[in-house]
Amino acid sequence: MPRDLTRIASPDKPETERNWWVHVILLAVCVIAMLPVVWMVMTAFMPRDVAKAVPPQWLFPPTLDAFRMLIFEQGMLGFLKNSLIVSVSSTLLSVTIGMFCAYALARFEFAGKEDVSFWILTNRMMPAVAVILPMFLIFKTLNLLDTYVGLILLYTAMQLPFVVWMLKGYFEDIPRQLEEIALVDGDTWFGAFRRVVLPLMTPAITATAIFVLILSWNEYAFALFLSGSATKTLPPAVVIFAVNAEVSWDVLGAACLIITAPIMIFVIAVQKQFIRGLSMGMVR
Amino acid sequence: MAEIRVERLHRSFGEFVAVGDLSFNIGDGEFVFFLGPSGCGKTTTLRMIAGLLMPTSGRIELGGRNVTFLKPRHRNVGMVFQSNVLYHHLSVYENLAYPLKVRGWSATEIRRKVQDVAALLQITDTLHRGTESLSGGQAQRVAIGRMLVRDADVFLMDEPISHLDAKLRAHMRAELRHLQKELGRTTVFVSHDQLEAMSMADRIAVMNDGALQQFAPPQEVFDRPANVFVAGFVGEPQMNILDVDIREGVAHAPGFRCDLPPGWLARNGIAPGAYRLGVRPEHVEIAEAPGHLAARLEVTEPMGAENLLTFSLAGQDFKLRQPTGLCDRFRPGDMVPLLPRPDHLYLFDRVSGCTLAQAAFTDRSRT
């Protein structure tokens, strides 16, 4: 016998939502996700013997020994500088170049447009290990090993597909008519691009740049092989001085904090633009 | 100030001919409508005049200057689209200043000119607002203002008011017409709405399939359509058109018989044979006594002062529009005696669709 869903009449007021369990799940997810981060921050301030202790100790006198060691003995700030130079430059380059590529793909019709778009995407699909050896040989031949230029070029090339695909969608959302009225209003093509399209794209470009900056900042595999003493960035640097005969957890924790803190502070600072950029075109 | 001359303009997209061999002249200060169904080439033509689309061949002159293949910025035309009328990242003031800024005017000159135009269009109090706070009508004013600040020779409008709600649209129709007359700029307006065209235009260019069907003042397009397409497209509801055979001064179709004025046939040199007969719904009357034409009423649509009655006749719809008092006694299914007014009949060629005989009343008004 089929159920009759129309038997009951409406109650006097709307039912109250009973969804407390959603909050429980959210809380659980937050705790699980945050715990390792909290633990990492805590280890950074632990004295060495506490950091090694089993079972772990939650209470300890905080110390800056690990940071002192990293900054004054290991020259951590030098690696931080390398990371900054490489990721900021490659972000600027890839976003600038990618912006024009994406605009061309979004606006103009040309033979093989779909193929070009797809080819750009497939570049991104390739696993890093597949190209590390050839890249190493190329860099060696071109004398790019252990240079800023080499790393910046490589990261720019790596991030370009991502930039192009992300911005292409946003460019397509900007009505072409706005450029057309600008042209009729007397502007040149580039003027219309600069004065009309770019201002409207600012949130999207900002969001893309932030994404790319994080990706470049965190890049490990290529940096490990292609950088040297002069240009080593933070991620490969951490390994060499934190993992020797035994893992010094306090140093590792402090190093991780030094890597993540700048990017976290940065993202918190720009999160408004970031979210605005990501949600652009979705809310109208 | 400029007249527009278009000669043998042609544009195709691959195999598809969007505009074929189009020639016309638009006088200085004239308000001209391109009217036609979607895909008839009206917007393509407008975009070619604006310079946003290059013609395949032909020639366009603005104010005596050949601009056929010039970029938009060398033409001094202004354009308003249906949507995305304004730069939404700029304020109203910046929107109005944009065309001057790209021409390198100084800030003080820009301010003076923008103030003048804003005063003329009565939008001074909106100048420092963002564009999102403007009503549809205000946005259109600002868009017109952007054409005015730089003294555009020709205003081009691509269905600028067709997305507004009915009441505002009626208001904007009157306002645009008034503004156009006041400013005296040559204006080309693209529309698929024949009511808009009838109420605003000095002349209407009716287009279909990339070709100009008729280019004449609204009343003439309505009263003396050049062919069966214009007759059917202009007028709401559209003209009734029946395939008929004419024998001995009478038009015959299955279930249809209509005496034709003998003088009218002779004057237009109509020989017996196969034709298409047209009569507008408002020119069909309900006969006092049952004559030799009766049709079954299918649907009644009350429109307030008038009713629109749809009959089925000779296997197609046949409409009648009459004041409510004359026709509200009929119910669907009734057989109603009908009488097309003999001096409001049109005859078209079966094959080419050309008008062979204009309605007799138009002959009278001409002489």
XYZ file of C-alpha atoms in Angstrom:
651
model
C 0.000 0.000 0.000
C 1.528 3.344 -1.051
C 1.963 5.972 1.622
C -0.413 8.919 1.554
C 1.668 12.033 2.206
C -1.268 14.418 2.081
C -3.188 13.145 5.131
C -1.880 15.550 7.773
C -2.799 19.236 8.054
C -0.386 22.082 8.722
C 0.749 22.678 12.355
C 0.089 26.111 13.888
C 3.643 27.363 13.478
C 6.684 26.254 11.516
C 8.556 23.311 12.996
C 11.692 24.278 14.878
C 14.827 22.996 13.193
C 16.538 20.310 15.273
C 19.966 20.240 13.736
C 22.288 20.397 16.772
C 24.074 17.303 15.473
C 25.387 19.347 12.536
C 27.241 21.521 15.022
C 28.644 18.466 16.798
C 30.024 17.123 13.521
C 31.470 20.510 12.597
C 33.127 20.800 15.986
C 34.603 17.303 15.708
C 35.979 18.049 12.234
C 37.514 21.295 13.488
C 39.213 19.599 16.431
C 40.586 16.788 14.255
C 41.857 19.280 11.702
C 43.334 21.739 14.191
C 44.958 19.309 16.610
C 48.084 18.579 14.493
C 48.556 22.284 13.893
C 48.214 23.061 17.592
C 50.658 20.261 18.371
C 53.135 21.615 15.810
C 52.979 25.081 17.346
C 53.421 23.573 20.800
C 56.463 21.472 19.845
C 58.070 24.587 18.436
C 58.214 26.028 21.935
C 59.122 22.798 23.775
C 62.509 22.142 25.306
C 64.229 19.298 23.451
C 63.657 16.576 26.099
C 59.933 17.393 26.371
C 59.600 17.231 22.582
C 60.999 13.699 22.566
C 59.001 12.495 25.587
C 56.685 9.509 25.244
C 53.836 9.757 26.207
C 53.591 13.412 25.073
C 53.510 16.077 27.762
C 50.959 18.866 27.491
C 52.473 21.120 30.111
C 56.027 22.457 29.831
C 58.027 25.671 30.339
C 58.027 27.335 26.875
C 61.428 28.151 25.346
C 62.696 29.852 22.186
C 65.763 27.572 21.919
C 64.638 25.969 18.669
C 64.050 29.343 17.005
C 67.367 30.687 18.276
C 69.125 27.656 16.850
C 67.326 27.926 13.481
C 67.815 31.628 12.999
C 71.310 32.170 14.353
C 73.008 28.813 13.676
C 71.229 27.525 10.580
C 70.552 30.849 8.815
C 66.815 30.199 8.480
C 66.178 33.830 7.497
C 68.297 33.319 4.390
C 66.029 30.482 3.271
C 63.017 32.621 4.084
C 64.442 35.304 1.805
C 64.984 32.758 -0.988
C 61.412 31.515 -0.630
C 60.077 35.065 -0.747
C 62.084 36.013 -3.836
C 61.170 32.880 -5.760
C 57.479 32.674 -4.908
C 56.670 36.378 -5.198
C 58.492 36.762 -8.526
C 56.999 33.625 -10.019
C 53.536 34.664 -8.846
C 53.861 38.098 -10.456
C 55.170 36.587 -13.674
C 52.672 33.763 -13.971
C 49.683 35.969 -13.168
C 50.770 38.655 -15.635
C 51.448 36.229 -18.469
C 48.483 34.020 -17.584
C 46.143 37.000 -17.575
C 46.801 37.703 -21.239
C 46.635 34.020 -22.205
C 43.329 33.625 -20.394
C 41.945 36.786 -21.989
C 42.885 35.540 -25.449
C 41.319 32.141 -24.818
C 38.176 33.679 -23.378
C 37.641 36.371 -26.005
C 38.976 35.366 -29.374
C 38.037 32.601 -31.750
C 40.960 30.906 -33.440
C 41.739 27.527 -34.943
C 42.645 24.932 -32.328
C 41.367 27.027 -29.426
C 39.920 24.028 -27.616
C 43.087 21.998 -28.189
C 45.264 24.757 -26.802
C 43.056 25.056 -23.722
C 43.176 21.327 -23.124
C 46.912 21.121 -23.738
C 47.462 23.814 -21.121
C 45.420 21.804 -18.671
C 47.253 18.532 -19.329
C 50.558 20.203 -18.474
C 49.226 20.595 -15.005
C 48.263 16.934 -14.771
C 51.817 15.670 -15.147
C 53.296 14.387 -11.872
C 56.419 16.255 -10.785
C 58.561 13.121 -10.451
C 58.054 12.367 -14.135
C 59.932 15.479 -15.178
C 62.388 16.035 -12.365
C 65.242 14.192 -14.055
C 64.851 15.809 -17.493
C 64.428 19.172 -15.778
C 67.616 18.616 -13.823
C 69.520 17.886 -17.052
C 68.043 20.889 -18.820
C 68.870 23.154 -15.890
C 72.388 21.750 -15.792
C 72.910 22.385 -19.517
C 71.575 25.912 -19.277
C 73.524 26.644 -16.084
C 70.309 27.362 -14.223
C 70.946 25.017 -11.309
C 70.972 26.852 -8.005
C 69.851 30.171 -9.488
C 66.841 32.332 -8.684
C 66.095 32.759 -12.383
C 65.882 28.998 -12.876
C 63.444 28.445 -10.027
C 61.362 31.480 -10.922
C 61.068 30.349 -14.543
C 60.162 26.829 -13.495
C 57.507 27.909 -11.009
C 56.080 30.384 -13.496
C 55.736 27.611 -16.058
C 54.235 25.298 -13.464
C 51.634 27.774 -12.254
C 50.675 29.181 -15.649
C 48.115 26.469 -16.537
C 46.405 26.984 -13.234
C 46.303 30.760 -13.672
C 45.050 30.492 -17.252
C 42.244 28.111 -16.406
C 41.112 29.977 -13.356
C 41.136 33.414 -15.006
C 39.637 32.180 -18.276
C 36.383 31.406 -16.498
C 36.281 34.814 -14.862
C 37.039 36.632 -18.112
C 34.189 34.773 -19.776
C 31.872 36.114 -17.073
C 32.711 39.713 -17.917
C 30.265 40.911 -20.564
C 31.956 41.671 -23.842
C 29.541 44.553 -24.322
C 31.399 46.534 -21.673
C 34.515 46.422 -23.826
C 32.474 47.245 -26.893
C 30.969 50.383 -25.396
C 34.466 51.374 -24.307
C 35.661 50.956 -27.909
C 32.743 53.004 -29.197
C 33.404 55.564 -26.462
C 36.741 56.130 -28.142
C 39.124 53.874 -26.313
C 41.725 51.607 -27.850
C 41.543 47.865 -27.375
C 44.283 47.916 -24.750
C 42.746 50.929 -23.046
C 39.440 49.101 -22.735
C 41.268 46.094 -21.322
C 43.138 48.205 -18.803
C 40.398 50.627 -17.791
C 37.323 48.394 -17.959
C 38.188 44.706 -17.875
C 41.063 44.728 -15.399
C 39.284 46.758 -12.685
C 36.392 44.312 -12.876
C 38.825 41.406 -12.714
C 40.782 42.684 -9.703
C 39.115 40.385 -7.135
C 39.576 37.334 -9.356
C 43.168 38.172 -10.133
C 43.902 38.748 -6.460
C 42.411 35.397 -5.515
C 44.373 33.620 -8.240
C 47.583 35.306 -7.178
C 47.061 34.219 -3.579
C 46.484 30.638 -4.688
C 49.588 30.631 -6.842
C 51.658 32.217 -4.096
C 50.672 29.450 -1.665
C 51.446 26.740 -4.218
C 54.871 28.203 -5.010
C 55.648 28.804 -1.344
C 54.938 25.174 -0.506
C 56.662 23.605 -3.519
C 59.091 20.931 -2.371
C 60.095 18.375 -5.011
C 61.636 20.657 -7.649
C 63.138 22.934 -5.057
C 64.899 19.976 -3.462
C 66.598 18.963 -6.710
C 67.123 22.209 -8.541
C 68.107 24.647 -5.812
C 71.466 24.661 -4.043
C 73.095 26.348 -1.119
C 72.573 29.807 -2.600
C 68.900 29.519 -3.408
C 67.424 26.797 -1.201
C 63.842 27.614 -0.290
C 62.190 26.800 3.020
C 60.514 23.420 2.331
C 63.674 21.524 1.294
C 65.694 23.446 3.881
C 63.616 22.165 6.766
C 64.473 18.583 5.993
C 68.220 18.989 5.997
C 68.572 20.510 9.425
C 65.650 18.883 11.193
C 66.183 15.317 10.041
C 69.673 14.081 10.775
C 70.532 10.905 12.712
C 67.397 11.450 14.728
C 64.434 13.757 14.191
C 64.662 16.824 16.393
C 60.968 17.500 16.840
C 61.372 20.877 18.476
C 63.437 22.189 15.564
C 61.084 20.663 13.040
C 58.109 22.269 14.796
C 59.796 25.660 14.869
C 60.792 25.362 11.193
C 57.271 24.422 10.192
C 55.966 27.395 12.113
C 58.379 29.702 10.304
C 57.171 28.307 6.945
C 53.462 28.422 7.664
C 53.208 31.575 9.738
C 53.910 34.119 6.960
C 51.476 32.530 4.560
C 48.816 32.148 7.249
C 49.132 35.755 8.364
C 49.053 36.834 4.734
C 45.908 34.832 3.935
C 44.144 36.070 7.055
C 45.038 39.623 6.034
C 43.667 39.264 2.504
C 40.881 36.785 3.155
C 38.201 39.332 2.293
C 39.531 39.875 -1.227
C 40.255 36.177 -1.516
C 36.670 35.147 -0.817
C 35.303 37.969 -2.952
C 37.447 36.771 -5.835
C 36.499 33.148 -5.464
C 32.804 33.895 -5.278
C 32.908 36.365 -8.171
C 30.424 35.481 -10.861
C 28.616 33.058 -8.559
C 26.477 35.666 -6.846
C 24.723 38.061 -9.112
C 25.556 66.122 -36.830
C 25.695 63.587 -39.569
C 23.722 61.689 -42.096
C 24.330 57.996 -42.635
C 24.839 56.525 -46.093
C 25.036 52.783 -46.495
C 25.785 51.335 -49.899
C 25.613 47.678 -50.906
C 26.596 46.573 -47.415
C 27.256 42.864 -47.159
C 28.277 40.663 -44.256
C 28.393 36.904 -44.138
C 29.502 34.518 -41.411
C 30.856 31.513 -43.304
C 27.997 30.308 -45.487
C 25.406 32.332 -43.610
C 24.558 35.721 -45.091
C 23.607 37.964 -42.169
C 23.234 41.126 -44.221
C 23.064 41.029 -47.994
C 23.414 43.989 -50.330
C 21.883 46.600 -48.067
C 21.625 50.225 -49.190
C 19.880 53.127 -47.501
C 20.293 56.757 -46.467
C 19.411 58.254 -43.124
C 19.062 62.012 -42.965
C 20.685 64.285 -40.388
C 18.688 64.320 -37.149
C 16.398 61.551 -38.221
C 15.121 58.928 -35.773
C 15.209 55.627 -37.626
C 14.179 52.187 -36.437
C 15.547 48.880 -37.683
C 12.617 46.599 -37.104
C 12.546 42.882 -37.673
C 12.468 39.442 -36.091
C 15.512 37.913 -34.378
C 18.278 37.069 -36.826
C 17.070 39.456 -39.536
C 20.400 41.288 -39.613
C 19.331 44.457 -37.826
C 21.867 44.178 -35.014
C 24.584 43.109 -37.456
C 23.934 46.250 -39.489
C 24.045 48.414 -36.385
C 27.328 46.848 -35.262
C 28.812 47.531 -38.690
C 27.792 51.183 -38.443
C 29.380 51.292 -34.972
C 32.556 49.662 -36.241
C 32.362 46.699 -33.881
C 31.980 44.406 -36.862
C 33.700 44.819 -40.207
C 31.589 44.400 -43.358
C 32.496 41.747 -45.914
C 31.949 44.359 -48.598
C 30.113 47.622 -49.148
C 30.531 51.156 -47.970
C 29.415 53.143 -44.938
C 29.561 56.936 -44.800
C 28.914 59.062 -41.746
C 28.513 62.749 -42.454
C 30.064 62.326 -45.879
C 33.174 60.572 -44.537
C 33.951 57.020 -45.558
C 34.217 55.013 -42.325
C 33.635 51.520 -43.732
C 36.659 49.839 -42.203
C 37.569 52.347 -39.500
C 37.897 51.361 -35.855
C 34.998 52.479 -33.618
C 36.998 55.254 -31.974
C 37.550 57.042 -35.276
C 33.844 57.190 -36.070
C 32.414 59.342 -33.296
C 29.301 57.266 -32.857
C 27.657 56.446 -29.536
C 26.112 53.152 -28.631
C 23.741 51.846 -25.977
C 23.152 48.167 -25.492
C 20.167 46.397 -24.002
C 22.046 45.335 -20.895
C 25.438 46.275 -19.505
C 24.729 49.840 -20.335
C 27.232 51.315 -17.893
C 30.655 50.464 -16.521
C 29.558 49.014 -13.220
C 32.878 49.493 -11.454
C 32.694 53.254 -11.945
C 30.424 55.896 -10.458
C 27.946 57.789 -12.607
C 30.347 60.711 -12.829
C 33.229 58.479 -13.910
C 30.974 56.799 -16.444
C 30.184 60.153 -18.007
C 33.814 61.235 -17.816
C 35.201 58.085 -19.425
C 34.880 59.109 -23.101
C 36.536 62.448 -22.311
C 39.267 60.876 -20.234
C 40.327 58.570 -23.064
C 40.443 61.619 -25.320
C 42.851 63.284 -22.925
C 40.674 66.146 -21.695
C 41.809 67.992 -18.600
C 40.040 67.335 -15.298
C 38.455 70.808 -15.153
C 37.131 70.596 -18.708
C 35.732 67.161 -17.973
C 33.999 68.404 -14.834
C 32.378 71.304 -16.668
C 31.170 69.186 -19.560
C 29.847 66.383 -17.332
C 27.990 68.921 -15.168
C 26.398 70.458 -18.264
C 25.221 67.146 -19.626
C 24.013 65.935 -16.239
C 21.947 69.108 -15.880
C 20.486 68.643 -19.363
C 19.487 65.046 -18.574
C 18.418 65.877 -14.990
C 20.731 63.356 -13.391
C 22.885 65.804 -11.420
C 21.864 64.340 -8.056
C 22.959 60.844 -9.090
C 26.445 61.865 -10.243
C 28.342 60.567 -7.250
C 26.395 57.385 -6.773
C 27.421 53.944 -7.908
C 25.680 52.595 -10.982
C 23.969 49.750 -9.117
C 21.704 52.209 -7.279
C 20.244 53.609 -10.504
C 16.824 52.669 -11.812
C 16.580 51.251 -15.331
C 15.452 54.599 -16.694
C 18.252 56.518 -14.987
C 20.844 54.053 -16.269
C 19.627 54.661 -19.818
C 19.871 58.420 -19.256
C 23.442 58.073 -18.080
C 24.223 55.938 -21.126
C 22.774 58.646 -23.370
C 24.746 61.186 -21.380
C 27.929 59.311 -22.212
C 27.176 59.781 -25.890
C 26.321 63.449 -25.343
C 29.439 64.510 -23.452
C 31.594 63.824 -26.457
C 29.109 65.096 -29.041
C 28.650 61.793 -30.842
C 27.400 62.392 -34.373
C 25.195 59.335 -34.435
C 23.403 57.540 -31.599
C 23.066 53.800 -32.008
C 20.730 51.920 -29.688
C 20.424 48.169 -29.597
C 17.083 47.358 -27.949
C 17.922 49.634 -25.017
C 14.540 49.494 -23.338
C 13.182 46.069 -24.191
C 14.175 44.520 -20.864
C 12.462 47.185 -18.770
C 9.037 46.472 -17.299
C 6.002 47.470 -19.333
C 5.186 50.665 -17.462
C 8.719 52.027 -17.469
C 9.072 51.050 -21.114
C 6.058 53.146 -22.053
C 7.545 56.044 -20.095
C 10.977 55.627 -21.708
C 9.433 55.515 -25.174
C 7.959 58.949 -24.731
C 11.070 60.254 -23.045
C 13.540 58.956 -25.627
C 11.406 60.337 -28.426
C 11.329 63.717 -26.698
C 15.072 63.698 -25.990
C 15.904 62.714 -29.542
C 13.871 65.595 -30.945
C 15.380 68.008 -28.429
C 18.959 66.950 -29.142
C 18.411 66.515 -32.861
C 20.999 63.755 -33.201
C 20.744 61.166 -35.923
C 19.578 58.068 -34.079
C 19.341 54.460 -35.176
C 17.329 52.253 -32.884
C 17.174 48.487 -33.226
C 14.019 46.803 -32.030
C 11.834 43.780 -32.575
C 8.916 45.562 -30.959
C 6.742 47.108 -33.636
C 4.824 49.179 -31.094
C 8.102 50.830 -30.050
C 8.935 51.511 -33.674
C 5.496 52.854 -34.549
C 5.391 55.230 -31.606
C 8.908 56.657 -31.805
C 10.316 56.496 -35.312
C 10.490 59.102 -38.033
C 11.051 56.256 -40.438
C 11.083 52.493 -39.995
C 13.397 50.141 -41.873
C 11.695 46.765 -41.773
C 14.253 43.996 -42.223
C 14.017 40.277 -42.782
C 16.602 37.674 -43.806
C 19.336 40.280 -44.016
C 17.453 42.401 -46.530
C 15.558 45.658 -46.313
C 11.837 45.050 -46.866
C 10.536 48.589 -46.623
C 11.917 51.926 -45.449
C 9.147 54.430 -44.830
C 7.390 56.515 -42.151
C 5.481 54.428 -39.582
C 2.013 55.189 -40.872
C 2.984 54.315 -44.415
C 4.576 51.039 -43.290
C 1.325 50.270 -41.519
C -1.095 51.441 -44.205
C 0.836 50.563 -47.337
C 3.082 47.576 -46.559
C 5.487 46.780 -49.382
C 5.000 43.041 -49.111
C 3.316 40.292 -47.180
C 6.160 40.112 -44.606
C 5.819 43.770 -43.633
C 2.042 43.445 -43.577
C 2.265 40.503 -41.194
C 5.062 41.864 -39.011
C 3.730 45.345 -38.378
C 0.431 45.437 -36.545
C -0.710 43.773 -33.376
C -2.440 41.358 -33.659
C -1.030 40.634 -37.058
C -2.889 40.908 -40.348
C -5.066 37.979 -41.437
C -3.635 36.576 -44.647
C -5.533 33.968 -46.680
C -4.678 32.171 -49.911
C -7.549 32.988 -52.255
C -8.612 32.521 -55.840
C -10.125 35.531 -57.527
C -12.887 34.805 -60.047
C -15.370 37.370 -61.378
C -14.552 39.937 -58.722
C -14.983 37.526 -55.801
C -12.246 36.051 -53.614
C -12.730 32.362 -52.876
C -11.106 30.096 -50.324
C -12.481 26.962 -48.629
C -15.275 28.292 -46.401
C -14.515 31.857 -47.403
C -16.128 34.163 -49.919
C -15.624 37.863 -50.170
C -16.802 40.365 -52.732
C -14.061 42.687 -53.866
C -14.693 46.281 -54.955
C -14.631 46.151 -58.777
C -13.073 49.600 -59.134
C -10.185 48.598 -56.842
C -9.399 45.469 -58.876
C -9.495 47.399 -62.137
C -7.397 50.281 -60.803
C -4.656 47.891 -59.700
C -4.932 45.736 -62.824
C -5.729 42.505 -60.972
C -6.548 39.635 -63.341
C -8.421 36.549 -62.111
C -6.078 34.011 -60.534
C -4.379 32.907 -57.300
C -3.459 35.601 -54.739
C -3.060 36.165 -51.043
C -5.665 38.367 -49.438
C -4.887 40.381 -46.322
C -7.118 42.218 -43.881
C -6.286 43.536 -40.442
C -8.287 42.178 -37.461
C -9.638 45.648 -36.677
C -11.005 45.896 -40.220
C -13.168 42.797 -39.961
C -16.698 43.555 -38.835
C -19.479 41.435 -37.489
C -22.204 41.430 -40.133
C -25.706 42.546 -39.155
C -27.418 39.860 -41.219
C -26.028 36.423 -42.040
C -24.186 36.898 -45.345
C -22.117 34.488 -47.330
C -19.233 34.409 -44.827
C -19.514 32.809 -41.392
C -16.826 31.318 -39.190
C -16.655 29.310 -35.988
C -15.460 31.258 -32.936
C -12.620 29.422 -31.192
C -11.245 31.765 -28.508
C -12.206 35.126 -27.042
C -9.484 37.304 -25.479
C -10.863 40.314 -23.610
C -8.502 43.290 -23.751
C -10.638 45.781 -21.853
C -12.049 48.231 -24.330
C -11.745 45.751 -27.151
C -12.040 42.010 -27.547
C -9.863 39.851 -29.721
C -11.794 36.993 -31.312
C -10.069 34.092 -33.015
C -12.025 32.160 -35.623
C -11.049 29.144 -37.594
C -11.402 29.834 -41.282
C -10.057 27.974 -44.302
C -7.980 25.813 -41.971
C -6.183 28.673 -40.235
C -6.689 31.278 -37.539
C -8.602 34.366 -38.507
C -8.700 37.200 -36.003
C -11.083 40.017 -35.365
C -10.674 42.971 -33.058
C -13.713 45.029 -32.215
C -15.012 47.136 -29.326
C -16.238 44.923 -26.488
C -19.887 45.955 -26.759
C -20.097 44.757 -30.363
C -18.750 41.263 -29.866
C -19.104 40.096 -26.265
C -22.363 38.242 -26.923
C -20.588 35.424 -28.777
C -19.310 32.262 -27.133
C -16.723 29.800 -28.419
C -18.390 27.418 -30.882
C -20.814 30.019 -32.267
C -20.980 30.564 -36.011
C -20.472 34.304 -36.476
C -21.241 36.184 -39.696
C -18.207 38.228 -40.711
C -17.668 41.097 -43.116
C -14.156 42.274 -44.030
C -14.281 45.979 -44.853
C -13.856 46.147 -48.626
C -11.719 49.294 -48.606
C -9.215 47.737 -46.152
C -8.282 44.668 -48.191
C -4.762 44.019 -49.493
C -3.690 41.696 -52.277
C -0.268 40.061 -52.347
C 1.495 37.943 -54.920
C 1.335 34.235 -54.016
C 4.989 33.600 -54.902
C 6.977 36.784 -54.317
C 4.787 38.203 -51.564
C 4.886 41.676 -53.117
C 1.898 43.890 -52.534
C -0.136 43.995 -55.748
C -2.986 46.125 -54.498
C -2.823 48.441 -51.479
C -6.018 48.966 -49.493
C -8.497 51.214 -51.263
C -8.690 53.721 -48.387
C -5.007 54.537 -48.810
C -5.586 55.436 -52.460
C -8.193 57.943 -51.396
C -5.974 59.584 -48.818
C -3.241 59.931 -51.414
C -5.290 61.750 -54.013
